[in-house]
Short mmCIF file of C-alpha atoms in Angstrom, two decimals:
data_model
loop_
_atom_site.label_atom_id
_atom_site.label_comp_id
_atom_site.label_asym_id
_atom_site.label_seq_id
_atom_site.Cartn_x
_atom_site.Cartn_y
_atom_site.Cartn_z
CA MET A 291 0.00 0.00 0.00
CA ARG A 292 1.60 3.25 -1.13
CA ILE A 293 0.30 5.28 1.81
CA LEU A 294 2.46 3.22 4.16
CA SER A 295 5.61 3.27 2.03
CA SER A 296 7.44 5.51 4.51
CA LEU A 297 6.88 3.10 7.40
CA ALA A 298 9.67 0.91 6.01
CA ALA A 299 8.10 -2.40 7.03
CA VAL A 300 7.73 -1.63 10.73
CA LEU A 301 8.20 -4.77 12.81
CA MET A 302 8.28 -6.95 9.68
CA ALA A 303 10.88 -9.22 11.17
CA GLY A 304 9.80 -8.64 14.75
CA VAL A 305 7.58 -10.41 17.20
CA GLY A 306 4.63 -9.36 19.35
CA LEU A 307 5.10 -6.25 21.43
CA SER A 308 3.42 -7.78 24.46
CA ALA A 309 3.67 -11.20 26.00
CA CYS A 310 0.71 -13.35 26.85
CA ALA A 311 0.39 -14.71 30.33
CA THR A 312 1.42 -18.31 30.55
CA THR A 313 -1.18 -20.95 31.29
CA GLY A 314 -0.39 -22.82 34.45
CA GLY A 315 3.25 -21.70 34.22
CA GLU A 316 4.07 -24.55 31.88
CA GLN A 317 5.33 -22.52 28.92
CA ALA A 318 7.20 -19.40 27.94
CA ALA A 319 5.30 -16.53 26.39
CA PRO A 320 4.27 -17.37 22.82
CA VAL A 321 6.05 -15.81 19.89
CA PHE A 322 4.09 -14.62 16.88
CA GLU A 323 6.36 -13.68 13.99
CA ALA A 324 5.42 -10.84 11.67
CA ALA A 325 7.65 -12.17 8.89
CA ARG A 326 5.80 -15.50 8.80
CA ILE A 327 2.41 -13.80 8.84
CA SER A 328 3.45 -11.52 6.01
CA GLU A 329 4.73 -14.41 3.92
CA ASP A 330 1.50 -16.38 4.36
CA ILE A 331 -0.56 -13.36 3.26
CA ARG A 332 1.78 -12.68 0.33
CA VAL A 333 1.54 -16.25 -0.96
CA LEU A 334 -2.21 -16.68 -0.49
CA SER A 335 -3.04 -13.32 -2.10
CA SER A 336 -0.58 -13.62 -4.98
CA ASP A 337 -1.86 -13.64 -8.56
CA ALA A 338 -0.91 -17.31 -8.73
CA PHE A 339 -3.86 -18.05 -6.40
CA GLU A 340 -6.25 -16.17 -8.75
CA GLY A 341 -8.31 -14.58 -6.01
CA ARG A 342 -8.96 -17.91 -4.23
CA GLY A 343 -12.26 -18.54 -5.97
CA ILE A 344 -14.04 -21.64 -4.71
CA ALA A 345 -14.33 -24.67 -6.98
CA THR A 346 -11.59 -23.34 -9.26
CA PRO A 347 -8.06 -24.66 -9.90
CA ALA A 348 -6.92 -22.10 -7.32
CA GLU A 349 -8.76 -24.00 -4.58
CA ASP A 350 -6.40 -26.96 -4.95
CA LYS A 351 -3.45 -24.64 -4.37
CA VAL A 352 -5.07 -23.23 -1.24
CA VAL A 353 -5.84 -26.66 0.19
CA GLN A 354 -2.31 -27.90 -0.47
CA TYR A 355 -0.72 -24.81 1.06
CA LEU A 356 -2.87 -24.83 4.20
CA SER A 357 -2.54 -28.58 4.74
CA ALA A 358 1.23 -28.37 4.47
CA GLN A 359 1.42 -25.45 6.90
CA TYR A 360 -0.87 -27.09 9.45
CA ALA A 361 1.14 -30.31 9.25
CA ALA A 362 4.41 -28.41 9.73
CA ALA A 363 2.86 -26.77 12.79
CA GLY A 364 2.32 -30.19 14.37
CA PHE A 365 -1.41 -30.54 13.77
CA GLU A 366 -3.03 -33.65 12.32
CA PRO A 367 -5.75 -33.91 9.67
CA GLY A 368 -9.02 -32.93 11.33
CA GLY A 369 -11.56 -33.68 8.62
CA PRO A 370 -13.71 -36.80 8.23
CA ASN A 371 -11.92 -40.10 7.69
CA GLY A 372 -8.49 -38.73 8.60
CA GLN A 373 -8.50 -36.15 5.81
CA TRP A 374 -7.38 -32.53 5.88
CA THR A 375 -10.64 -31.51 4.23
CA GLN A 376 -14.39 -31.71 4.67
CA ASP A 377 -16.26 -31.91 1.38
CA VAL A 378 -18.76 -29.07 1.00
CA VAL A 379 -21.19 -29.94 -1.81
CA LEU A 380 -22.63 -26.87 -3.48
CA ASN A 381 -24.72 -25.82 -6.42
CA ARG A 382 -22.85 -23.37 -8.66
CA PHE A 383 -24.77 -20.83 -10.74
CA VAL A 384 -23.29 -18.90 -13.64
CA GLN A 385 -25.58 -16.33 -15.23
CA SER A 386 -24.96 -15.00 -18.75
CA ASN A 387 -26.68 -12.96 -21.44
CA VAL A 388 -28.41 -10.86 -18.80
CA SER A 389 -31.01 -8.39 -20.02
CA ALA A 390 -33.42 -6.42 -17.87
CA SER A 391 -35.75 -3.45 -18.13
CA LEU A 392 -38.36 -1.37 -16.36
CA LYS A 393 -41.43 0.12 -17.97
CA LEU A 394 -44.39 2.22 -16.97
CA GLY A 395 -46.83 3.36 -19.64
CA ASP A 396 -44.86 4.80 -22.57
CA TRP A 397 -41.65 5.01 -20.54
CA SER A 398 -39.10 2.23 -20.50
CA LEU A 399 -35.54 1.90 -19.21
CA PRO A 400 -33.06 -0.80 -20.24
CA LEU A 401 -31.01 -1.92 -17.23
CA THR A 402 -27.38 -2.92 -17.59
CA GLN A 403 -26.00 -5.69 -15.40
CA GLY A 404 -23.49 -4.21 -12.97
CA ARG A 405 -24.53 -0.65 -13.69
CA GLU A 406 -28.18 -0.04 -12.79
CA VAL A 407 -28.86 -3.54 -11.45
CA ALA A 408 -27.00 -6.58 -10.21
CA ILE A 409 -28.98 -9.75 -10.91
CA SER A 410 -28.39 -13.39 -10.10
CA THR A 411 -30.13 -16.55 -9.00
CA ARG A 412 -29.50 -19.37 -6.56
CA ARG A 413 -32.38 -21.50 -7.78
CA PRO A 414 -31.46 -24.40 -10.09
CA ALA A 415 -32.58 -23.61 -13.64
CA GLU A 416 -31.28 -23.34 -17.18
CA HIS A 417 -33.02 -20.08 -17.99
CA VAL A 418 -34.79 -17.30 -16.10
CA ASN A 419 -37.46 -15.35 -17.96
CA LEU A 420 -39.65 -12.88 -16.09
CA LYS A 421 -41.88 -10.82 -18.36
CA ASP A 422 -43.65 -7.67 -17.16
CA ALA A 423 -43.76 -8.76 -13.54
CA PRO A 424 -45.58 -6.24 -11.31
CA LEU A 425 -43.58 -4.47 -8.61
CA VAL A 426 -44.59 -4.03 -4.98
CA PHE A 427 -42.72 -2.03 -2.34
CA VAL A 428 -42.70 -4.04 0.90
CA GLY A 429 -40.63 -1.73 3.09
CA TYR A 430 -37.83 -3.64 4.77
CA GLY A 431 -39.28 -7.01 3.78
CA ILE A 432 -39.36 -8.27 7.38
CA ASN A 433 -41.68 -10.68 9.16
CA ALA A 434 -40.74 -10.74 12.87
CA PRO A 435 -43.62 -12.09 14.98
CA GLU A 436 -41.68 -11.69 18.24
CA ARG A 437 -41.49 -7.94 17.51
CA ASN A 438 -45.11 -7.74 16.30
CA TRP A 439 -43.81 -6.76 12.87
CA ASN A 440 -44.97 -7.90 9.44
CA ASP A 441 -44.21 -5.88 6.33
CA PHE A 442 -46.25 -8.23 4.13
CA LYS A 443 -49.63 -7.93 5.86
CA ARG A 444 -50.85 -11.23 4.42
CA GLN A 445 -50.99 -9.83 0.88
CA ASP A 446 -50.73 -12.13 -2.11
CA LEU A 447 -47.25 -11.51 -3.49
CA ARG A 448 -46.95 -14.57 -5.72
CA GLY A 449 -45.30 -13.86 -9.04
CA LYS A 450 -44.39 -10.29 -8.10
CA ILE A 451 -41.10 -8.44 -7.80
CA LEU A 452 -40.59 -7.17 -4.24
CA VAL A 453 -38.76 -3.88 -3.88
CA VAL A 454 -37.17 -3.74 -0.43
CA LEU A 455 -34.93 -1.48 1.63
CA VAL A 456 -31.59 -2.66 2.93
CA ASN A 457 -30.94 -2.93 6.70
CA ASP A 458 -33.85 -2.77 9.17
CA ALA A 459 -36.29 -0.15 10.34
CA ASP A 460 -34.16 1.32 13.14
CA PHE A 461 -31.24 2.35 10.94
CA GLU A 462 -32.72 5.70 9.91
CA GLU A 463 -34.34 6.34 13.31
CA PRO A 464 -32.59 4.40 16.13
CA ALA A 465 -34.81 5.97 18.79
CA LEU A 466 -37.66 3.75 17.59
CA ASN A 467 -35.76 0.82 19.12
CA THR A 468 -38.05 -1.64 17.35
CA PHE A 469 -35.07 -3.71 16.23
CA GLY A 470 -32.66 -2.86 19.01
CA GLY A 471 -31.53 0.55 17.76
CA LYS A 472 -28.71 1.34 15.36
CA ALA A 473 -27.14 -2.11 15.37
CA MET A 474 -28.39 -4.19 12.44
CA THR A 475 -30.27 -7.38 13.22
CA TYR A 476 -30.32 -10.46 11.02
CA TYR A 477 -33.54 -9.07 9.54
CA GLY A 478 -31.44 -6.39 7.87
CA ARG A 479 -29.21 -8.77 5.94
CA TRP A 480 -29.71 -9.28 2.22
CA THR A 481 -29.70 -13.04 2.70
CA TYR A 482 -32.73 -12.82 4.99
CA LYS A 483 -34.69 -10.64 2.55
CA TYR A 484 -34.31 -13.13 -0.29
CA GLU A 485 -35.22 -16.06 1.98
CA GLU A 486 -38.34 -14.35 3.33
CA ALA A 487 -39.47 -13.35 -0.17
CA ALA A 488 -39.29 -17.00 -1.24
CA LYS A 489 -41.71 -17.91 1.56
CA HIS A 490 -44.23 -15.54 -0.02
CA GLY A 491 -43.87 -16.97 -3.52
CA ALA A 492 -42.30 -13.85 -5.01
CA ALA A 493 -40.81 -14.00 -8.50
CA GLY A 494 -37.88 -11.87 -7.45
CA VAL A 495 -36.43 -9.23 -5.19
CA LEU A 496 -34.78 -5.89 -5.92
CA ILE A 497 -32.98 -4.48 -2.89
CA VAL A 498 -32.55 -0.71 -3.21
CA HIS A 499 -28.86 -0.08 -2.71
CA GLU A 500 -27.95 2.78 -0.40
CA THR A 501 -24.35 2.97 0.75
CA ALA A 502 -24.90 3.98 4.38
CA PRO A 503 -27.42 1.31 5.43
CA ALA A 504 -25.69 -1.36 3.33
CA SER A 505 -22.27 -0.32 4.72
CA TYR A 506 -20.63 -0.73 1.30
CA GLY A 507 -20.75 0.96 -2.07
CA TRP A 508 -22.28 -0.13 -5.35
CA ALA A 509 -18.95 -1.46 -6.64
CA THR A 510 -19.00 -4.11 -3.91
CA VAL A 511 -22.45 -5.27 -5.02
CA ALA A 512 -21.53 -5.29 -8.70
CA ASN A 513 -18.32 -7.25 -8.10
CA SER A 514 -19.94 -9.78 -5.78
CA TRP A 515 -22.91 -10.45 -8.06
CA GLY A 516 -20.89 -10.42 -11.27
CA VAL A 517 -19.21 -13.74 -10.54
CA PRO A 518 -20.64 -17.27 -10.13
CA GLN A 519 -23.00 -17.70 -7.17
CA PHE A 520 -23.12 -20.71 -4.87
CA ASP A 521 -25.54 -22.33 -2.46
CA ILE A 522 -25.62 -25.46 -0.37
CA LEU A 523 -27.74 -28.30 -1.69
CA ARG A 524 -31.35 -27.85 -0.63
CA PRO A 525 -34.02 -30.55 -0.68
CA ASN A 526 -36.61 -28.09 -1.99
CA ALA A 527 -34.75 -25.16 -3.53
CA ALA A 528 -37.86 -24.00 -5.38
CA ALA A 529 -39.52 -23.24 -2.04
CA GLU A 530 -36.47 -21.64 -0.47
CA ARG A 531 -35.11 -19.47 -3.31
CA VAL A 532 -36.76 -16.88 -5.52
CA PRO A 533 -36.07 -17.15 -9.28
CA MET A 534 -34.31 -13.75 -9.35
CA GLU A 535 -32.22 -12.12 -6.64
CA GLY A 536 -31.10 -8.59 -7.35
CA TRP A 537 -30.10 -5.10 -6.32
CA ILE A 538 -31.06 -1.81 -7.95
CA GLN A 539 -29.28 1.53 -7.85
CA ARG A 540 -30.97 4.03 -5.55
CA ASP A 541 -31.30 6.76 -8.19
CA VAL A 542 -33.03 4.36 -10.57
CA ALA A 543 -35.45 3.29 -7.84
CA VAL A 544 -36.23 6.89 -6.86
CA ASP A 545 -37.02 7.79 -10.49
CA LEU A 546 -39.22 4.71 -10.88
CA PHE A 547 -41.19 5.59 -7.75
CA ARG A 548 -41.63 9.17 -8.98
CA ARG A 549 -43.00 7.97 -12.31
CA ALA A 550 -45.42 5.75 -10.41
CA GLY A 551 -46.66 8.78 -8.47
CA LEU A 552 -44.84 7.79 -5.28
CA ASP A 553 -42.36 9.58 -3.06
CA PHE A 554 -39.49 7.22 -2.23
CA GLU A 555 -38.31 9.18 0.81
CA ALA A 556 -41.83 9.48 2.22
CA LEU A 557 -42.36 5.74 1.82
CA LYS A 558 -39.06 5.06 3.61
CA VAL A 559 -40.46 6.95 6.60
CA GLN A 560 -43.73 5.01 6.46
CA ALA A 561 -41.75 1.74 6.34
CA ARG A 562 -40.42 2.40 9.86
CA SER A 563 -43.87 1.78 11.33
CA ARG A 564 -45.59 -1.47 12.26
CA ASP A 565 -48.64 -0.07 10.47
CA PHE A 566 -46.86 0.05 7.10
CA GLN A 567 -48.82 -1.52 4.25
CA PRO A 568 -47.24 -2.84 1.02
CA VAL A 569 -47.52 -0.35 -1.83
CA ALA A 570 -47.98 -1.45 -5.44
CA LEU A 571 -46.07 0.54 -8.06
CA THR A 572 -49.20 0.78 -10.16
CA GLY A 573 -48.54 0.31 -13.85
CA ALA A 574 -44.84 -0.45 -13.39
CA ALA A 575 -43.37 -3.72 -14.57
CA PHE A 576 -39.99 -5.41 -14.49
CA SER A 577 -38.61 -7.86 -17.02
CA THR A 578 -35.44 -9.88 -17.05
CA GLU A 579 -34.07 -12.78 -19.01
CA PHE A 580 -30.79 -14.63 -18.60
CA ASP A 581 -29.22 -18.02 -19.05
CA VAL A 582 -28.09 -20.05 -16.07
CA ALA A 583 -25.51 -22.79 -16.07
CA THR A 584 -26.17 -24.83 -12.94
CA ASN A 585 -23.87 -27.59 -11.85
CA GLN A 586 -22.89 -29.33 -8.67
CA VAL A 587 -19.40 -28.73 -7.34
CA THR A 588 -17.47 -29.80 -4.29
CA SER A 589 -15.49 -27.23 -2.34
CA HIS A 590 -13.59 -27.88 0.88
CA ASN A 591 -13.25 -26.75 4.43
CA VAL A 592 -9.68 -27.36 5.59
CA ILE A 593 -9.63 -28.74 9.15
CA ALA A 594 -6.60 -29.28 11.39
CA ARG A 595 -6.67 -30.77 14.89
CA LEU A 596 -4.39 -30.97 17.90
CA PRO A 597 -5.98 -33.68 20.10
CA GLY A 598 -6.41 -32.86 23.76
CA ALA A 599 -4.34 -34.80 26.29
CA THR A 600 -7.16 -35.77 28.68
CA ARG A 601 -10.46 -34.55 27.19
CA PRO A 602 -10.04 -34.86 23.42
CA ASP A 603 -13.81 -35.00 22.88
CA GLU A 604 -14.11 -31.35 23.98
CA THR A 605 -13.09 -28.85 21.32
CA VAL A 606 -11.92 -25.23 21.20
CA LEU A 607 -12.33 -23.75 17.70
CA TYR A 608 -10.39 -21.15 15.72
CA THR A 609 -11.89 -20.21 12.35
CA ALA A 610 -11.32 -17.99 9.31
CA HIS A 611 -12.43 -18.22 5.69
CA TRP A 612 -9.83 -18.92 3.01
CA ASP A 613 -11.95 -17.98 -0.03
CA HIS A 614 -12.35 -14.68 -1.84
CA ILE A 615 -14.14 -13.49 -4.99
CA GLY A 616 -11.77 -15.04 -7.54
CA MET A 617 -11.59 -13.31 -10.91
CA GLY A 618 -14.15 -10.89 -12.33
CA GLU A 619 -14.47 -7.93 -14.63
CA PRO A 620 -11.29 -5.83 -15.01
CA ASP A 621 -11.07 -2.61 -13.02
CA GLU A 622 -9.85 0.69 -14.48
CA THR A 623 -6.26 -0.60 -14.37
CA GLY A 624 -7.15 -3.83 -16.19
CA ASP A 625 -6.72 -5.95 -13.06
CA ARG A 626 -9.33 -8.72 -12.83
CA ILE A 627 -7.88 -10.73 -9.93
CA PHE A 628 -9.50 -10.03 -6.58
CA ASN A 629 -6.49 -10.99 -4.47
CA GLY A 630 -8.19 -10.65 -1.07
CA ALA A 631 -5.05 -9.90 0.94
CA VAL A 632 -6.80 -8.33 3.93
CA ASP A 633 -10.07 -10.16 3.25
CA ASN A 634 -9.21 -12.78 4.25
CA ALA A 635 -5.67 -13.95 3.64
CA SER A 636 -4.91 -12.02 6.83
CA GLY A 637 -7.30 -14.10 8.94
CA THR A 638 -6.07 -17.28 7.29
CA ALA A 639 -2.49 -16.30 8.11
CA GLY A 640 -3.60 -15.67 11.68
CA LEU A 641 -4.95 -19.22 11.91
CA LEU A 642 -1.66 -20.65 10.66
CA GLU A 643 0.37 -18.61 13.14
CA LEU A 644 -1.90 -19.67 16.01
CA ALA A 645 -1.46 -23.30 14.93
CA ARG A 646 2.33 -22.92 15.02
CA THR A 647 2.13 -21.42 18.50
CA PHE A 648 -0.12 -24.17 19.87
CA GLY A 649 2.04 -26.78 18.14
CA ARG A 650 5.22 -25.58 19.91
CA ALA A 651 3.58 -25.44 23.34
CA PRO A 652 2.73 -28.30 25.74
CA ARG A 653 -0.39 -30.18 24.70
CA THR A 654 -3.66 -28.79 26.09
CA GLU A 655 -6.24 -30.90 27.94
CA ARG A 656 -9.00 -30.23 25.42
CA SER A 657 -8.57 -30.47 21.65
CA VAL A 658 -7.79 -27.40 19.56
CA VAL A 659 -9.26 -27.34 16.04
CA MET A 660 -8.49 -24.88 13.25
CA ILE A 661 -11.06 -24.59 10.44
CA SER A 662 -10.34 -22.70 7.24
CA PHE A 663 -13.84 -22.30 5.82
CA THR A 664 -14.80 -22.12 2.17
CA GLY A 665 -17.65 -20.11 0.68
CA GLU A 666 -17.88 -17.20 3.13
CA GLU A 667 -18.08 -14.69 0.30
CA SER A 668 -20.99 -16.64 -1.20
CA GLY A 669 -23.10 -16.46 1.96
CA LEU A 670 -21.23 -18.26 4.78
CA LEU A 671 -21.66 -21.56 2.95
CA GLY A 672 -18.67 -23.44 4.33
CA SER A 673 -19.45 -22.56 7.93
CA GLU A 674 -23.15 -23.26 7.37
CA TYR A 675 -22.29 -26.66 5.96
CA TYR A 676 -20.03 -27.44 8.92
CA ALA A 677 -22.66 -26.29 11.41
CA VAL A 678 -25.19 -28.63 9.80
CA ASN A 679 -22.62 -31.44 9.43
CA PRO A 680 -20.21 -30.93 12.35
CA VAL A 681 -17.12 -33.10 12.44
CA TYR A 682 -16.93 -32.50 16.20
CA PRO A 683 -20.23 -32.41 18.13
CA LEU A 684 -21.46 -28.88 18.69
CA ALA A 685 -22.66 -29.78 22.18
CA LYS A 686 -19.05 -30.55 23.15
CA THR A 687 -17.59 -27.57 21.27
CA VAL A 688 -16.46 -25.28 24.07
CA GLY A 689 -16.53 -22.13 21.96
CA GLY A 690 -14.41 -20.43 19.40
CA PHE A 691 -12.75 -17.42 17.81
CA ASN A 692 -13.42 -16.18 14.29
CA MET A 693 -10.98 -13.97 12.40
CA ASP A 694 -11.94 -11.99 9.30
CA SER A 695 -9.90 -9.10 7.84
CA MET A 696 -7.29 -8.48 10.49
CA ASN A 697 -5.38 -5.31 11.37
CA VAL A 698 -2.32 -4.71 9.18
CA TYR A 699 -1.81 -1.04 10.10
CA GLY A 700 -0.32 -1.07 13.62
CA ARG A 701 -1.14 -1.11 17.33
CA VAL A 702 -4.40 0.44 18.50
CA THR A 703 -5.94 1.35 21.82
CA GLY A 704 -8.81 -1.12 21.83
CA LEU A 705 -10.13 -4.57 21.03
CA GLY A 706 -13.52 -4.29 19.37
CA VAL A 707 -16.08 -7.00 20.07
CA THR A 708 -18.67 -7.62 17.39
CA GLY A 709 -21.83 -8.93 19.01
CA TYR A 710 -20.94 -7.44 22.40
CA GLY A 711 -23.38 -8.49 25.10
CA GLN A 712 -24.08 -11.90 23.62
CA SER A 713 -21.76 -14.10 25.72
CA ASP A 714 -19.25 -14.05 28.57
CA PHE A 715 -16.47 -14.03 25.99
CA ASP A 716 -16.79 -10.25 26.54
CA GLU A 717 -15.25 -10.47 30.01
CA ARG A 718 -12.64 -13.05 29.01
CA LEU A 719 -11.44 -10.90 26.12
CA ALA A 720 -11.50 -7.75 28.24
CA THR A 721 -9.16 -9.23 30.85
CA ALA A 722 -6.61 -10.29 28.22
CA ALA A 723 -6.79 -6.97 26.36
CA GLU A 724 -6.40 -4.95 29.57
CA ALA A 725 -3.17 -6.83 30.31
CA GLN A 726 -1.85 -5.26 27.09
CA GLY A 727 -2.94 -1.78 28.13
CA ARG A 728 -5.95 -1.87 25.80
CA VAL A 729 -9.66 -1.47 26.43
CA LEU A 730 -12.61 -3.47 25.17
CA VAL A 731 -14.73 -1.56 22.65
CA PRO A 732 -18.36 -2.74 22.35
CA ASP A 733 -20.21 -2.46 19.03
CA TYR A 734 -23.36 -0.92 20.42
CA GLU A 735 -24.20 0.77 17.11
CA ASN A 736 -23.06 -1.79 14.57
CA ALA A 737 -25.32 -0.69 11.75
CA ALA A 738 -23.39 -2.84 9.28
CA GLY A 739 -24.73 -6.02 10.87
CA THR A 740 -21.23 -7.49 11.02
CA TYR A 741 -22.28 -10.09 13.58
CA TYR A 742 -24.39 -11.77 10.90
CA ARG A 743 -21.82 -11.47 8.11
CA SER A 744 -18.99 -13.80 9.06
CA ASP A 745 -18.37 -17.46 9.74
CA HIS A 746 -19.02 -17.49 13.47
CA PHE A 747 -22.72 -16.86 12.86
CA PRO A 748 -23.87 -20.32 11.64
CA LEU A 749 -22.21 -21.79 14.74
CA ALA A 750 -23.58 -19.14 17.09
CA LYS A 751 -27.15 -19.57 15.91
CA ARG A 752 -26.82 -23.26 16.74
CA GLY A 753 -25.72 -22.45 20.27
CA VAL A 754 -21.91 -22.47 20.14
CA PRO A 755 -20.49 -19.36 21.88
CA MET A 756 -18.19 -17.64 19.38
CA ALA A 757 -15.97 -14.60 19.85
CA TYR A 758 -15.61 -12.24 16.92
CA ALA A 759 -13.17 -9.49 17.84
CA SER A 760 -10.53 -7.34 16.16
CA SER A 761 -8.44 -4.20 16.57
CA ARG A 762 -10.41 -1.02 17.07
CA GLY A 763 -9.67 2.49 18.26
CA ASP A 764 -6.91 5.02 17.84
CA PHE A 765 -3.42 4.16 16.68
CA ARG A 766 -0.75 4.17 19.37
CA ASP A 767 2.39 4.71 17.28
CA GLU A 768 3.51 7.36 14.81
CA PRO A 769 2.96 8.17 11.99
CA ILE A 770 -0.66 8.13 13.14
CA ALA A 771 -2.09 10.17 10.25
CA GLN A 772 -0.66 7.79 7.67
CA ARG A 773 -2.00 4.77 9.49
CA GLN A 774 -5.45 6.33 9.71
CA ALA A 775 -5.38 7.16 6.01
CA ALA A 776 -4.34 3.64 5.05
CA ARG A 777 -7.09 2.06 7.14
CA ALA A 778 -9.70 4.44 5.70
CA GLU A 779 -8.49 3.88 2.14
CA TYR A 780 -8.97 0.13 2.48
CA GLY A 781 -12.66 0.56 3.33
CA ALA A 782 -13.21 3.16 0.63
CA LYS A 783 -11.18 1.76 -2.26
CA ARG A 784 -9.91 -1.76 -1.61
CA TYR A 785 -12.62 -3.80 0.14
CA HIS A 786 -13.86 -6.38 -2.40
CA GLN A 787 -11.82 -4.67 -5.09
CA ALA A 788 -8.92 -5.93 -7.17
CA ALA A 789 -6.77 -3.47 -5.20
CA ASP A 790 -6.90 -5.58 -2.00
CA GLU A 791 -3.29 -6.67 -2.47
CA TRP A 792 -0.42 -7.51 -0.13
CA SER A 793 2.02 -4.77 0.84
CA ALA A 794 5.58 -5.23 2.06
CA ASN A 795 5.06 -2.17 4.26
CA TRP A 796 2.27 -3.42 6.49
CA ASP A 797 2.70 -3.29 10.26
CA TYR A 798 1.54 -6.47 11.99
CA SER A 799 2.07 -5.34 15.59
CA GLY A 800 -1.66 -4.74 16.14
CA MET A 801 -2.65 -8.03 14.54
CA ILE A 802 -0.15 -9.81 16.76
CA GLU A 803 -1.67 -8.25 19.88
CA ASP A 804 -5.07 -9.58 18.76
CA LEU A 805 -3.59 -13.05 18.19
CA GLU A 806 -2.05 -12.97 21.65
CA VAL A 807 -5.48 -12.30 23.16
CA PHE A 808 -7.13 -15.10 21.19
CA TYR A 809 -4.33 -17.48 22.14
CA GLU A 810 -4.40 -16.63 25.84
CA VAL A 811 -8.18 -16.90 26.19
CA GLY A 812 -8.38 -20.01 24.02
CA ARG A 813 -5.53 -21.78 25.78
CA ALA A 814 -7.10 -21.11 29.17
CA LEU A 815 -10.33 -22.69 27.93
CA ALA A 816 -8.45 -25.61 26.39
CA ASN A 817 -6.78 -26.31 29.74
CA GLY A 818 -9.84 -25.63 31.90
CA ARG A 819 -13.29 -26.98 32.68
CA ASP A 820 -15.18 -23.77 31.84
CA TRP A 821 -17.93 -23.64 29.25
CA PRO A 822 -18.52 -20.08 27.99
CA GLU A 823 -22.13 -19.02 28.50
CA TRP A 824 -24.60 -16.96 26.52
CA LYS A 825 -25.87 -13.98 28.46
CA THR A 826 -29.47 -13.56 29.53
CA GLY A 827 -31.49 -12.26 26.60
CA SER A 828 -29.28 -13.71 23.87
CA GLU A 829 -31.35 -15.44 21.20
CA PHE A 830 -28.73 -18.20 21.08
CA GLY A 831 -28.88 -19.19 24.75
CA PRO A 832 -32.01 -21.36 24.51
CA VAL A 833 -30.45 -23.42 21.71
CA ARG A 834 -27.36 -24.12 23.79
CA ALA A 835 -29.48 -25.04 26.80
CA THR A 836 -31.03 -27.99 24.96
CA THR A 837 -27.66 -29.82 25.08
CA ALA A 838 -26.62 -28.81 28.61
CA ALA A 839 -26.75 -32.39 29.90
CA GLU A 840 -23.99 -33.41 27.45
CA ARG A 841 -21.54 -30.97 29.06
CA ARG A 842 -21.74 -32.19 32.65
#
């Protein structure tokens, strides 16, 4: 990254700035090496790995590299039947020859894929053809009985295109507190909106893209939907997936509403109320037609295990996804490889370095398992598959740590906890961070819904306490302005772009402090008898309680 060129590879060959407390006094403080972390990121995000697209020739390279590194760290194959991998069977969808349009009376507007709309499908088919489908605005597209909320009001929406807002109703007006305030709930996620629309028999969904409530720009949508889509095998995909999943540019939607005699902004306000009623865009119609090549592919979770010395049937997890977008349309520089250095070669490198550290230390009482998940970028598919088909029983999984897009810019003042208030991992992480002179930073206003966007979530919703934490706060070392600029530039210009590439000038000192926390807390659990608990009010606590007898 050019912004950091003057840092001259701070701490590149160094080790962590702080030392973790030893567990039981049986080992010296762990050493995390910046040079090894950097090399893992460099290799995994190189052009040779072609953006780590799943079910591509690049996947074989990833599996071979990770397996070799885990083995060198002293771990054994942790997948089924003594393998390094768990097969993840997916449907792969490649759309082509996409055409789409809107019309209302004498007015019509051709829509270009990637420009005004981003269209795909995750429903097995050879061809999608929707002709003059009526459009209905259904607010946020949420049905939440426990909150006395239903945007659909029992209307017949079969065969219609649902126009929905991104996020949930509290984003624009947190004081309503209908969905817990500013922090996004699962109801705000795009995945939920498509799933709920399928339950109502809709022909398709167009989510109106707005950068603030989505937490990412249009380029992220266009890139993510312009490549093959994947889904786990479903026994009745026709009932669980709409024929067309899509996004539409905000300006296009606003103009369409105006032509239909509707005020988009006024309807957004109405959509924040439980009394909202679906609104038909009278006279407006949407058409799309595209070919779909659907085939079944097998991707892989890479799993490594260090068996526990006395209680090997109890498992502490560390997870990160190895996949990225792969290759797509060239950017303005002609680069079409989405290298994914920060997202998530950094988290994958963190897993490998943690494995090396555990491998050098005395064996823990409980087992330690590292899982490099596939398919996160396609909707948490690898972690969802594992959660449905666990290699190690979820009831005996103590808890875990998920790492996604780690800090490569230097030491900071805090450790941010995504999903703060869910489990007693909060207090465990706080104690370890405070020993480093850092503070815990809750995500009270996480409007991006990050808790529902990474691989811990499929495990959490099935009751396994999972920590999802990363560097947050102000930088502690000069040049602070350059570090701030580099971090901001990543979010603005590199996230899910071809420009997410490795830099020789990154500073891993902050990432290493995070790894030290994860190692200390995880090692204490692996040597203890504790079972992390969900806090009162967490929606995941009741699920965990159903298996309490298995943990006695």
